[in-house]
Coordinates of C-alpha atoms in Angstrom, one line a residue:
M1 CA -34.7 -20.3 -5.3
P2 CA -32.4 -22.4 -7.8
N3 CA -34.2 -25.8 -8.7
I4 CA -31.7 -28.0 -6.4
A5 CA -33.3 -31.1 -7.4
S6 CA -32.0 -30.3 -10.8
H7 CA -28.0 -29.4 -9.8
N8 CA -27.9 -31.4 -6.3
G9 CA -30.3 -34.3 -6.7
I10 CA -31.8 -33.5 -3.8
D11 CA -35.8 -32.5 -3.6
V12 CA -36.1 -29.4 -1.4
A13 CA -38.6 -31.4 1.2
D14 CA -35.6 -33.5 1.5
I15 CA -33.5 -31.0 3.0
A16 CA -35.0 -31.3 6.5
S17 CA -33.9 -35.0 6.8
I18 CA -30.3 -33.8 5.4
N19 CA -29.6 -31.1 8.0
G20 CA -32.1 -32.0 10.6
Q21 CA -34.3 -28.9 10.4
D22 CA -37.4 -27.3 9.1
V23 CA -37.1 -25.2 5.9
P24 CA -39.8 -23.1 4.4
S25 CA -40.1 -24.3 0.8
G26 CA -40.1 -20.6 -0.9
G27 CA -37.4 -19.3 1.1
G28 CA -38.4 -15.7 2.7
T29 CA -37.9 -14.9 6.5
S30 CA -39.2 -17.6 8.4
E31 CA -35.9 -19.2 10.1
P32 CA -35.4 -22.6 11.0
S33 CA -35.3 -23.2 14.9
S34 CA -32.3 -25.6 14.8
G35 CA -29.9 -27.0 12.6
I36 CA -27.0 -25.2 10.1
I37 CA -28.4 -22.1 8.8
A38 CA -27.1 -19.2 6.6
I39 CA -29.0 -16.0 6.9
G40 CA -28.1 -12.8 4.8
N41 CA -29.0 -10.6 1.8
S42 CA -29.2 -12.3 -1.7
G43 CA -28.4 -9.5 -3.9
V44 CA -26.2 -11.1 -6.0
A45 CA -26.4 -14.5 -8.1
S46 CA -23.0 -15.3 -7.2
N47 CA -23.8 -15.4 -3.8
V48 CA -22.6 -18.6 -2.2
L49 CA -24.6 -19.0 0.9
T50 CA -28.1 -17.9 -0.6
A51 CA -29.7 -18.1 -4.0
P52 CA -31.5 -14.8 -5.5
D53 CA -34.6 -14.8 -3.6
P54 CA -35.7 -11.3 -1.8
V55 CA -33.9 -10.0 1.0
D56 CA -33.6 -11.2 4.8
T57 CA -33.1 -14.8 3.4
Y58 CA -32.6 -17.9 5.5
R59 CA -31.4 -20.8 4.3
S60 CA -30.5 -24.5 5.4
L61 CA -27.2 -25.5 4.2
V62 CA -26.6 -28.5 2.1
F63 CA -24.4 -30.9 2.2
H64 CA -22.7 -32.4 -1.3
S65 CA -24.4 -35.8 -2.4
S66 CA -21.1 -37.2 -2.1
V67 CA -21.4 -36.9 1.7
S68 CA -23.0 -39.9 2.8
S69 CA -23.4 -39.1 6.5
P70 CA -23.5 -35.5 6.8
P71 CA -23.0 -34.4 10.6
S72 CA -25.8 -32.9 12.5
A73 CA -25.7 -29.2 14.2
S74 CA -24.6 -30.9 17.7
D75 CA -21.6 -32.4 15.6
I76 CA -19.8 -29.1 14.8
T77 CA -17.2 -28.3 17.1
Q78 CA -15.7 -25.2 14.5
I79 CA -17.2 -22.9 11.9
K80 CA -15.0 -20.1 10.3
G81 CA -15.6 -17.9 7.1
G82 CA -13.1 -15.9 4.9
R83 CA -14.1 -13.9 2.1
Y84 CA -15.3 -16.8 -0.6
M85 CA -14.5 -19.4 1.8
A86 CA -16.2 -21.1 4.9
G87 CA -15.5 -24.2 6.6
M88 CA -16.8 -26.4 9.5
L89 CA -15.2 -29.2 11.5
D90 CA -17.4 -31.6 13.3
S91 CA -16.4 -33.9 16.2
S92 CA -15.1 -36.6 14.2
A93 CA -12.4 -34.1 12.7
N94 CA -13.9 -33.9 9.5
L95 CA -13.6 -30.8 7.4
F96 CA -16.3 -29.6 5.5
M97 CA -16.1 -26.4 3.3
I98 CA -18.0 -24.3 0.8
S99 CA -16.7 -21.7 -1.7
T100 CA -17.7 -19.4 -4.5
G101 CA -15.2 -21.1 -7.1
S102 CA -15.8 -24.5 -8.2
S103 CA -11.8 -24.7 -8.7
Y104 CA -11.5 -24.4 -4.6
G105 CA -12.5 -28.1 -3.0
S106 CA -14.4 -30.9 -4.8
S107 CA -17.9 -29.9 -4.2
A108 CA -20.3 -29.7 -7.4
S109 CA -21.0 -26.2 -8.3
E110 CA -24.0 -24.5 -9.8
G111 CA -23.2 -22.1 -12.5
G112 CA -19.6 -22.2 -11.3
Y113 CA -20.3 -20.9 -7.8
Q114 CA -20.6 -23.9 -5.0
R115 CA -23.8 -23.9 -2.6
Q116 CA -23.0 -27.3 -1.0
L117 CA -20.7 -28.3 1.6
G118 CA -18.3 -31.0 0.8
L119 CA -15.9 -33.0 2.9
E120 CA -12.4 -32.2 2.1
L121 CA -10.1 -33.2 4.7
T122 CA -10.2 -35.6 7.5
S123 CA -8.1 -35.6 10.9
V124 CA -8.2 -31.9 10.9
A125 CA -7.5 -30.4 14.5
E126 CA -7.4 -26.7 13.6
F127 CA -8.1 -24.7 10.5
S128 CA -8.7 -20.7 9.0
C129 CA -10.4 -19.3 6.1
G130 CA -8.9 -16.4 4.9
F131 CA -9.5 -14.2 1.4
Q132 CA -9.3 -17.3 -1.0
H133 CA -7.3 -19.9 0.5
T134 CA -7.4 -21.9 3.6
L135 CA -4.9 -23.7 5.9
A136 CA -5.7 -26.7 8.2
V137 CA -3.8 -28.3 11.0
K138 CA -4.1 -32.2 11.1
T139 CA -4.1 -34.0 14.2
D140 CA -0.9 -35.0 13.5
G141 CA 0.6 -32.0 13.5
T142 CA 1.4 -31.7 9.7
L143 CA 0.3 -28.4 7.7
W144 CA -2.3 -28.8 4.8
G145 CA -3.6 -26.0 2.4
I146 CA -5.8 -25.5 -0.5
G147 CA -7.0 -22.2 -2.5
T148 CA -4.8 -19.1 -4.1
N149 CA -1.2 -19.3 -3.6
S150 CA -0.5 -16.3 -6.0
Y151 CA 1.4 -14.7 -3.1
G152 CA 3.0 -17.7 -1.6
Q153 CA 0.3 -17.3 1.3
L154 CA 0.2 -21.2 1.4
G155 CA 4.1 -21.1 2.0
R156 CA 4.6 -23.8 -0.3
G157 CA 8.1 -21.9 -1.6
N158 CA 6.4 -20.9 -4.8
T159 CA 3.5 -18.8 -6.3
S160 CA 1.7 -21.3 -8.4
N161 CA -1.5 -19.9 -8.4
Q162 CA -4.0 -22.4 -7.0
Y163 CA -4.5 -25.9 -5.6
S164 CA -8.0 -27.2 -5.9
T165 CA -7.4 -29.6 -3.2
F166 CA -5.8 -30.2 0.2
A167 CA -1.9 -30.4 0.0
Q168 CA 0.5 -31.4 2.8
I169 CA 2.9 -28.3 3.3
G170 CA 6.2 -29.3 3.9
S171 CA 7.2 -32.2 6.3
D172 CA 7.2 -30.8 9.7
T173 CA 4.6 -32.5 12.5
N174 CA 4.7 -29.6 15.1
W175 CA 2.1 -26.9 13.4
S176 CA 0.0 -25.9 16.2
K177 CA -2.4 -23.0 15.2
V178 CA -3.0 -21.1 11.9
S179 CA -4.7 -17.9 10.8
C180 CA -5.4 -16.8 7.4
G181 CA -6.0 -13.1 5.8
Y182 CA -5.9 -11.4 2.6
N183 CA -3.0 -13.2 0.4
F184 CA -1.2 -13.8 3.9
S185 CA -1.0 -16.6 6.6
L186 CA 0.3 -16.8 10.2
A187 CA 0.9 -20.0 12.4
I188 CA 2.2 -21.2 15.5
K189 CA 4.3 -24.4 16.0
T190 CA 4.3 -26.5 19.7
T191 CA 7.5 -24.9 20.1
G192 CA 5.7 -21.5 20.6
A193 CA 7.4 -19.9 17.3
L194 CA 5.5 -17.9 15.4
Y195 CA 5.7 -18.0 11.4
S196 CA 4.4 -16.1 8.3
A197 CA 4.0 -16.5 4.4
G198 CA 2.6 -14.5 1.9
D199 CA 2.2 -10.9 0.6
N200 CA 4.5 -8.4 2.7
S201 CA 2.6 -5.3 2.2
D202 CA 1.5 -3.0 4.6
G203 CA 4.0 -5.0 6.7
R204 CA 1.0 -7.8 7.1
T205 CA 3.5 -10.7 7.6
G206 CA 5.7 -9.0 10.2
Q207 CA 8.8 -10.1 8.4
G208 CA 10.2 -6.3 8.4
T209 CA 9.5 -5.4 5.0
T210 CA 6.5 -4.3 2.8
S211 CA 7.9 -5.5 -0.6
S212 CA 8.1 -8.8 -2.2
N213 CA 6.5 -12.0 -0.8
T214 CA 7.5 -14.5 1.6
T215 CA 6.7 -17.8 -0.3
S216 CA 7.9 -20.2 2.6
W217 CA 7.2 -20.4 6.0
T218 CA 9.4 -17.7 7.9
Q219 CA 9.9 -17.6 11.8
I220 CA 9.2 -14.1 13.0
G221 CA 11.8 -13.1 15.5
T222 CA 13.3 -15.6 18.0
D223 CA 10.6 -15.7 20.6
T224 CA 8.9 -18.8 21.7
N225 CA 6.0 -17.9 24.0
W226 CA 3.4 -17.1 21.1
T227 CA 0.0 -18.4 22.3
Q228 CA -2.7 -16.7 20.1
I229 CA -2.9 -15.2 16.6
S230 CA -5.8 -13.4 14.6
T231 CA -5.4 -11.9 11.1
G232 CA -8.1 -9.6 9.3
E233 CA -7.7 -8.0 5.9
K234 CA -4.4 -6.8 6.1
T235 CA -3.9 -6.3 9.7
S236 CA -2.2 -8.9 12.2
A237 CA -2.3 -9.2 15.8
A238 CA -1.5 -12.1 18.6
I239 CA -0.6 -12.8 22.3
K240 CA 3.0 -13.5 23.4
G241 CA 3.9 -14.1 26.8
G242 CA 0.1 -12.4 27.9
T243 CA 1.0 -9.4 26.4
L244 CA -0.8 -7.7 23.4
V245 CA 1.1 -7.4 19.9
T246 CA 0.0 -5.9 16.9
W247 CA 1.3 -5.1 13.3
G248 CA 0.4 -4.6 9.7
E249 CA -2.2 -2.2 8.2
D250 CA -2.5 0.5 10.5
N251 CA -5.5 2.6 8.3
S252 CA -7.7 3.4 11.8
N253 CA -5.0 3.4 14.3
Q254 CA -6.5 0.0 15.0
L255 CA -2.9 -1.4 16.1
G256 CA -2.9 0.8 19.0
L257 CA 0.8 1.4 18.8
S258 CA 2.5 4.7 19.8
S259 CA 3.9 4.8 16.5
S260 CA 0.9 5.4 13.8
G261 CA 0.8 4.1 10.4
D262 CA 1.8 0.7 8.8
Q263 CA 4.1 -1.3 10.9
T264 CA 6.4 -4.2 9.6
S265 CA 7.4 -6.0 12.5
P266 CA 5.2 -6.9 15.7
G267 CA 5.0 -4.2 18.3
T268 CA 3.7 -4.3 21.7
A269 CA 0.0 -2.5 22.1
N270 CA -0.3 -3.6 25.7
S271 CA 2.1 -4.8 28.2
D272 CA -0.2 -6.2 30.5
T273 CA 0.1 -9.8 30.8
D274 CA -3.3 -11.4 31.1
W275 CA -4.8 -11.0 27.7
Q276 CA -6.8 -13.9 26.8
S277 CA -7.7 -13.7 23.2
V278 CA -7.4 -11.3 20.2
H279 CA -9.8 -10.7 17.3
V280 CA -9.0 -8.8 14.2
G281 CA -12.1 -7.1 12.7
S282 CA -12.2 -5.0 9.6
N283 CA -10.3 -1.3 10.7
C284 CA -10.4 -2.4 14.4
I285 CA -9.2 -5.0 16.9
K286 CA -11.2 -6.6 19.4
A287 CA -9.2 -8.2 22.6
I288 CA -10.3 -9.9 25.9
K289 CA -8.5 -10.2 29.5
T290 CA -8.5 -13.4 31.1
T291 CA -9.4 -12.2 34.7
D292 CA -12.9 -11.0 33.7
G293 CA -13.8 -11.5 30.3
H294 CA -13.7 -7.5 29.6
H295 CA -13.7 -6.5 25.9
Y296 CA -11.6 -3.7 24.6
H297 CA -11.5 -2.3 21.3
C298 CA -9.1 -0.4 19.2
G299 CA -9.7 1.3 16.0
N300 CA -12.4 2.7 13.8
G301 CA -15.8 2.7 15.7
G302 CA -18.0 2.4 12.8
A303 CA -20.4 4.8 10.7
F304 CA -23.2 4.6 8.2
G305 CA -25.6 4.3 11.7
G306 CA -24.0 1.3 12.9
G307 CA -21.1 0.9 15.3
T308 CA -18.1 -1.7 15.9
R309 CA -17.6 -0.4 19.9
G310 CA -21.0 -1.9 21.0
D311 CA -21.5 0.9 23.7
G312 CA -23.5 3.3 21.7
S313 CA -20.6 5.3 20.4
T314 CA -18.7 5.2 16.9
S315 CA -15.9 7.4 18.0
S316 CA -12.5 5.6 17.0
T317 CA -9.8 4.7 19.8
S318 CA -6.1 4.8 18.8
S319 CA -5.4 2.5 22.3
F320 CA -7.2 -0.5 23.6
T321 CA -10.1 1.0 25.3
R322 CA -12.4 -1.1 27.5
I323 CA -16.0 -1.1 26.3
G324 CA -18.8 -0.9 28.8
S325 CA -18.6 -2.9 32.1
D326 CA -19.8 -6.2 31.3
T327 CA -17.8 -9.5 32.1
G328 CA -17.9 -12.8 30.4
W329 CA -17.1 -11.9 26.7
T330 CA -15.3 -14.9 25.4
E331 CA -14.8 -14.1 21.8
F332 CA -15.1 -11.8 18.7
I333 CA -15.4 -12.7 14.9
E334 CA -12.5 -12.1 12.7
S335 CA -13.4 -10.1 9.6
K336 CA -11.7 -10.8 6.2
Y337 CA -13.0 -7.9 4.2
A338 CA -13.3 -4.2 4.6
S339 CA -17.1 -4.4 3.8
F340 CA -17.6 -5.6 6.9
A341 CA -16.0 -2.3 8.6
Y342 CA -19.5 -1.9 10.4
Y343 CA -20.5 -5.0 11.8
A344 CA -19.0 -7.0 15.2
F345 CA -20.1 -10.2 16.6
G346 CA -19.4 -11.5 19.4
K347 CA -19.7 -14.2 22.5
K348 CA -21.0 -13.2 26.4
S349 CA -21.9 -15.9 28.7
G350 CA -22.3 -18.3 25.8
S351 CA -24.7 -16.3 23.8
W352 CA -24.0 -14.3 20.5
Y353 CA -24.5 -10.5 20.4
G354 CA -24.1 -8.3 17.1
C355 CA -24.1 -4.6 16.3
G356 CA -23.5 -2.6 13.2
R357 CA -25.2 -1.0 9.7
Y358 CA -28.4 -2.8 8.8
D359 CA -27.8 -3.6 5.2
G360 CA -30.8 -5.4 3.6
A361 CA -30.1 -8.7 5.8
S362 CA -32.2 -9.2 9.3
Y363 CA -28.9 -10.4 11.1
I364 CA -30.1 -9.7 14.4
K365 CA -32.9 -11.4 16.0
V366 CA -34.7 -9.9 19.1
N367 CA -37.8 -12.2 20.5
G368 CA -37.9 -13.7 17.3
T369 CA -38.5 -10.5 15.4
A370 CA -36.0 -9.2 12.6
T371 CA -33.9 -5.9 13.7
T372 CA -34.3 -4.1 10.4
S373 CA -32.2 -0.9 11.7
S374 CA -28.6 -0.2 12.3
T375 CA -27.6 -0.4 15.7
T376 CA -24.5 0.8 17.7
T377 CA -24.8 -1.1 20.8
F378 CA -24.8 -5.1 21.1
I379 CA -28.4 -6.9 20.7
N380 CA -28.5 -10.7 21.7
F381 CA -29.2 -13.1 19.3
T382 CA -32.2 -14.7 21.0
S383 CA -34.4 -16.5 18.1
P384 CA -32.6 -18.8 16.8
S385 CA -29.6 -18.5 19.4
P386 CA -26.7 -19.9 17.5
S387 CA -24.1 -21.7 19.5
L388 CA -21.6 -21.4 16.9
L389 CA -21.5 -18.2 14.2
A390 CA -19.6 -17.1 11.5
M391 CA -19.3 -14.3 9.0
V392 CA -18.5 -14.8 5.3
N393 CA -18.5 -12.5 2.3
A394 CA -19.9 -13.8 -0.9
E395 CA -19.0 -11.1 -3.4
S396 CA -22.2 -8.9 -2.5
G397 CA -20.8 -6.8 0.3
K398 CA -23.5 -7.7 2.5
P399 CA -23.4 -9.6 6.0
E400 CA -23.5 -13.4 5.5
L401 CA -23.8 -15.0 8.8
I402 CA -23.8 -18.9 9.1
H403 CA -25.7 -20.2 12.4
I404 CA -25.2 -23.4 14.0
V405 CA -28.1 -23.8 16.5

């Protein structure tokens, strides 16, 4: 474990008072029972969430010393991860972020890699983390961005490579929702219109092309009944008028369309009008219906001993197929990086479940015991039981989960 005191001015013993939780002084596999917790494999020194200790590591996430009043775990209302960035929103609309590069955000870094949550933006209503960029909608409906912009993914009308602090994008005050993928972004306005910006490769922006970049926010079609959006690495999905719509990369038939292969424009994957939410994973898409909370899966089913379907099978599906008979599913975690092709995490009846390949991190807890083997069926996170969960890649290609318990 690095000498936190020398980098952050914080004694290891003081972490408990900062995050409201008990932390083993030497790291290791004993998890705190409450607070803001990172769990994952620390296989490389550049890992953003854990120090280079042995595998199966649990850590309290530390707030930068400039944050005079860090939120408690109960104050966190949203938590989202990308590849190199993760963020938390508290009940006072403050957005805290952590990233691997000192050029993204104001938090102090250790060896060029941030390991502390810094307060980056206030009055935030909604946000999303992508590959190396983050977008946020403020409570006044304005749009703000931070991070890499080399493909125009911030929609600022240029490809200036990176912005190290949040800056307002345009002057519109009617933005509602955002979702950030690999070098591209989607957004919905309060009018119900859908917009995209960034890299057009694989058709991921839905602009009808795979060439060049869309550097300014551009409306997709003319419809004004878009309600939900989700981006993975290079795949996009949305709900429009209750129907399920997909486009972008289709390397595992995850789009569920009659025409296979990458799609440059949104296509209706299922015309039922009772879709509640959609969540893009890596090489698969999860969707949930409103009437019963049933879980549907399309695309890759998993491999290497693990599965993403969650029903014991690793078979792929080319259309949205109901998985199991359980009701009560409400959400799944988006995946922004291909290394997570063999993991799936979702919430059912208020509890989190996970399945997939074991890869050096005991990311599944069963009655307080770490599951150290791959699984193709969903297993409940019972100890500790998180209320919020996010997944972020920290350059190691291993599962990195942030628990709020």
